[in-house]
């Protein structure tokens, strides 16, 4: 194997790892958003975890993050706007990424 082939494989492996980490961070962010939304709905404990996990499952099935925003907006029935949900999700994403990176270390 040539140095070029080894370098190409290293780049591909890094890309795959980065994509996996981003996927996990997005899922973690959606779970955190789900727990936040569950709290807004007055859910706690197992009910909050169940709601958050359902949100993660839905986000994995529908890779569009706007689907998550629409679901949470509908579930909160006008108590919080879509823009507020997007802002909350954007605020949670760095924390989710940090958690995933620290777990990988």
Coordinates of N, CA and C in Angstrom, one line a residue:
X1 N 0.9 -1.2 0.0 CA 0.0 0.0 0.0 C 0.9 1.2 0.0
X2 N 0.5 2.2 -0.8 CA 1.3 3.4 -0.9 C 1.0 4.4 0.2
X3 N 1.9 5.3 0.4 CA 1.6 6.4 1.4 C 0.3 7.1 1.1
X4 N 0.1 7.4 -0.2 CA -1.1 8.1 -0.6 C -2.4 7.3 -0.2
X5 N -2.3 5.9 -0.4 CA -3.5 5.1 0.0 C -3.7 5.1 1.5
X6 N -2.6 5.1 2.2 CA -2.7 5.1 3.7 C -3.3 6.4 4.1
X7 N -2.8 7.5 3.5 CA -3.3 8.8 3.8 C -4.8 8.9 3.5
X8 N -5.2 8.4 2.4 CA -6.6 8.4 2.0 C -7.5 7.7 3.0
X9 N -7.0 6.5 3.4 CA -7.7 5.7 4.4 C -7.8 6.4 5.7
X10 N -6.8 7.1 6.1 CA -6.8 7.9 7.4 C -7.8 9.0 7.3
X11 N -7.9 9.7 6.1 CA -8.9 10.8 6.0 C -10.3 10.2 6.0
X12 N -10.5 9.1 5.3 CA -11.8 8.4 5.3 C -12.2 8.0 6.7
X13 N -11.3 7.5 7.5 CA -11.6 7.0 8.8 C -12.0 8.2 9.7
X14 N -11.2 9.3 9.5 CA -11.5 10.5 10.3 C -12.9 11.1 9.9
X15 N -13.2 11.1 8.7 CA -14.5 11.6 8.2 C -15.6 10.8 8.8
X16 N -15.4 9.4 8.8 CA -16.5 8.6 9.3 C -16.6 8.8 10.8
X17 N -15.5 9.0 11.5 CA -15.6 9.2 13.0 C -16.3 10.5 13.3
X18 N -15.9 11.6 12.5 CA -16.5 12.9 12.7 C -18.0 12.9 12.4
X19 N -18.4 12.1 11.4 CA -19.8 12.0 11.1 C -20.6 11.3 12.2
X20 N -20.0 10.2 12.7 CA -20.6 9.5 13.8 C -20.7 10.3 15.1
X21 N -19.7 11.1 15.4 CA -19.7 12.0 16.5 C -20.8 13.1 16.3
X22 N -20.9 13.6 15.1 CA -22.0 14.6 14.9 C -23.4 14.0 15.0
X23 N -23.5 12.8 14.5 CA -24.8 12.1 14.6 C -25.2 11.9 16.1
X24 N -24.2 11.5 16.9 CA -24.5 11.3 18.3 C -24.8 12.6 19.0
X25 N -24.1 13.6 18.6 CA -24.3 14.9 19.3 C -25.7 15.5 18.9
X26 N -26.1 15.3 17.7 CA -27.5 15.7 17.3 C -28.5 14.9 18.1
X27 N -28.3 13.6 18.2 CA -29.3 12.8 19.0 C -29.3 13.2 20.4
X28 N -28.1 13.5 21.0 CA -28.1 13.9 22.4 C -28.8 15.3 22.6
X29 N -28.5 16.2 21.6 CA -29.2 17.5 21.6 C -30.7 17.4 21.6
X30 N -31.2 16.5 20.7 CA -32.6 16.2 20.6 C -33.2 15.7 21.9
X31 N -32.4 14.8 22.6 CA -32.9 14.3 23.9 C -32.9 15.4 24.9
X32 N -31.9 16.2 24.9 CA -31.9 17.4 25.9 C -33.1 18.3 25.6
X33 N -33.3 18.5 24.3 CA -34.5 19.3 23.9 C -35.8 18.7 24.4
X34 N -35.9 17.4 24.2 CA -37.0 16.6 24.7 C -37.3 16.7 26.1
X35 N -36.2 16.6 26.9 CA -36.3 16.8 28.4 C -36.8 18.2 28.8
X36 N -36.3 19.2 28.1 CA -36.7 20.5 28.3 C -38.1 20.7 28.0
X37 N -38.6 20.2 26.8 CA -40.0 20.3 26.4 C -40.9 19.5 27.4
X38 N -40.4 18.4 27.8 CA -41.2 17.6 28.8 C -41.4 18.3 30.1
X39 N -40.4 19.0 30.5 CA -40.5 19.9 31.7 C -41.6 20.9 31.5
X40 N -41.6 21.6 30.3 CA -42.5 22.6 30.0 C -44.0 22.0 30.0
X41 N -44.1 20.7 29.6 CA -45.4 20.1 29.6 C -45.8 19.5 31.0
X42 N -44.9 19.7 32.0 CA -45.2 19.2 33.3 C -44.9 17.8 33.5
X43 N -44.1 17.2 32.6 CA -43.7 15.8 32.7 C -42.4 15.7 33.5
X44 N -42.3 14.6 34.2 CA -41.0 14.4 35.0 C -40.8 12.9 35.1
X45 N -39.6 12.6 35.5 CA -39.2 11.2 35.7 C -39.3 10.3 34.4
X46 N -40.0 9.2 34.6 CA -40.1 8.2 33.5 C -40.9 8.8 32.3
X47 N -41.9 9.6 32.6 CA -42.7 10.2 31.5 C -41.8 11.2 30.7
X48 N -41.0 12.0 31.3 CA -40.1 12.9 30.6 C -39.0 12.1 29.8
X49 N -38.5 11.1 30.4 CA -37.5 10.3 29.7 C -38.1 9.6 28.4
X50 N -39.3 9.1 28.6 CA -40.0 8.5 27.5 C -40.3 9.4 26.4
X51 N -40.7 10.7 26.7 CA -41.0 11.7 25.7 C -39.7 12.0 25.0
X52 N -38.6 12.2 25.7 CA -37.3 12.6 25.2 C -36.8 11.5 24.2
X53 N -36.9 10.3 24.7 CA -36.5 9.1 23.9 C -37.3 9.0 22.6
X54 N -38.6 9.3 22.7 CA -39.4 9.3 21.5 C -39.0 10.3 20.5
X55 N -38.6 11.5 21.0 CA -38.2 12.6 20.2 C -36.9 12.2 19.5
X56 N -36.0 11.5 20.2 CA -34.7 11.0 19.5 C -35.0 10.0 18.5
X57 N -35.9 9.1 18.8 CA -36.3 8.1 17.8 C -36.9 8.7 16.5
X58 N -37.7 9.7 16.7 CA -38.4 10.4 15.6 C -37.3 11.1 14.8
X59 N -36.3 11.7 15.5 CA -35.3 12.5 14.8 C -34.4 11.6 14.0
X60 N -34.2 10.3 14.4 CA -33.3 9.4 13.7 C -34.1 8.9 12.4
X61 N -35.4 8.7 12.6 CA -36.2 8.2 11.4 C -36.3 9.3 10.4
X62 N -36.5 10.6 10.8 CA -36.6 11.7 10.0 C -35.4 12.6 10.2
X63 N -34.4 12.6 9.4 CA -33.2 13.3 9.6 C -33.3 14.8 9.6
X64 N -34.4 15.3 9.3 CA -34.6 16.8 9.2 C -34.8 17.3 10.6
X65 N -34.0 18.3 11.0 CA -34.2 18.8 12.4 C -35.4 19.7 12.5
X66 N -35.9 20.2 11.4 CA -37.1 20.9 11.4 C -38.3 20.1 11.8
X67 N -38.3 18.8 11.5 CA -39.3 17.9 12.0 C -39.4 17.8 13.5
X68 N -38.2 17.8 14.1 CA -38.2 17.9 15.6 C -38.8 19.2 16.1
X69 N -38.4 20.3 15.5 CA -39.0 21.6 15.9 C -40.5 21.6 15.7
X70 N -41.0 21.1 14.6 CA -42.4 21.0 14.4 C -43.1 20.1 15.4
X71 N -42.5 19.0 15.8 CA -43.2 18.1 16.7 C -43.2 18.8 18.1
X72 N -42.1 19.4 18.5 CA -42.1 20.0 19.9 C -43.0 21.2 19.9
X73 N -43.1 21.9 18.8 CA -44.0 23.1 18.7 C -45.4 22.6 18.9
X74 N -45.8 21.5 18.2 CA -47.2 21.0 18.3 C -47.4 20.5 19.7
X75 N -46.5 19.8 20.3 CA -46.7 19.2 21.6 C -46.8 20.3 22.7
X76 N -46.1 21.4 22.5 CA -46.2 22.5 23.5 C -47.4 23.4 23.2
X77 N -48.1 23.2 22.1 CA -49.4 23.8 21.8 C -49.4 25.3 22.1
X78 N -48.5 26.0 21.4 CA -48.5 27.5 21.5 C -47.9 28.1 22.7
X79 N -47.4 27.3 23.7 CA -46.7 27.9 24.8 C -45.3 28.4 24.5
X80 N -44.7 27.9 23.5 CA -43.4 28.3 23.0 C -43.4 28.3 21.5
X81 N -42.8 29.3 20.9 CA -42.8 29.5 19.5 C -41.7 28.6 18.9
X82 N -41.9 28.3 17.6 CA -40.9 27.5 16.8 C -39.5 28.2 16.9
X83 N -39.5 29.5 16.9 CA -38.2 30.2 16.9 C -37.5 30.0 18.3
X84 N -38.3 30.0 19.4 CA -37.8 29.8 20.7 C -37.2 28.4 20.8
X85 N -37.9 27.4 20.2 CA -37.4 26.0 20.2 C -36.1 25.9 19.4
X86 N -36.1 26.6 18.3 CA -34.8 26.6 17.5 C -33.7 27.2 18.3
X87 N -33.9 28.3 19.0 CA -32.9 28.9 19.8 C -32.5 28.0 20.9
X88 N -33.4 27.3 21.6 CA -33.1 26.4 22.6 C -32.2 25.3 22.1
X89 N -32.6 24.7 21.0 CA -31.8 23.6 20.4 C -30.4 24.1 20.0
X90 N -30.3 25.3 19.4 CA -29.0 25.8 19.1 C -28.1 26.0 20.3
X91 N -28.8 26.4 21.4 CA -28.0 26.6 22.7 C -27.6 25.3 23.3
X92 N -28.4 24.2 23.1 CA -28.1 22.9 23.7 C -27.1 22.1 22.9
X93 N -26.9 22.4 21.6 CA -26.0 21.7 20.7 C -24.6 21.7 21.2
X94 N -24.0 22.8 21.5 CA -22.6 22.8 22.0 C -22.4 21.9 23.2
X95 N -23.4 22.0 24.2 CA -23.3 21.2 25.4 C -23.3 19.7 25.0
X96 N -24.2 19.3 24.1 CA -24.3 17.9 23.6 C -23.0 17.5 22.9
X97 N -22.5 18.4 22.1 CA -21.2 18.0 21.4 C -20.1 17.8 22.5
X98 N -20.1 18.7 23.5 CA -19.0 18.5 24.5 C -19.2 17.2 25.3
X99 N -20.4 16.9 25.6 CA -20.7 15.6 26.3 C -20.2 14.4 25.5
X100 N -20.5 14.4 24.2 CA -20.1 13.3 23.3 C -18.6 13.2 23.2
X101 N -17.9 14.4 23.1 CA -16.5 14.4 23.0 C -15.8 13.9 24.3
X102 N -16.4 14.3 25.4 CA -15.8 13.9 26.7 C -16.0 12.4 26.9
X103 N -17.1 11.8 26.4 CA -17.4 10.4 26.6 C -16.5 9.6 25.7
X104 N -16.1 10.2 24.5 CA -15.2 9.4 23.6 C -13.8 9.4 24.1
X105 N -13.4 10.3 24.9 CA -12.0 10.3 25.4 C -11.7 9.2 26.4

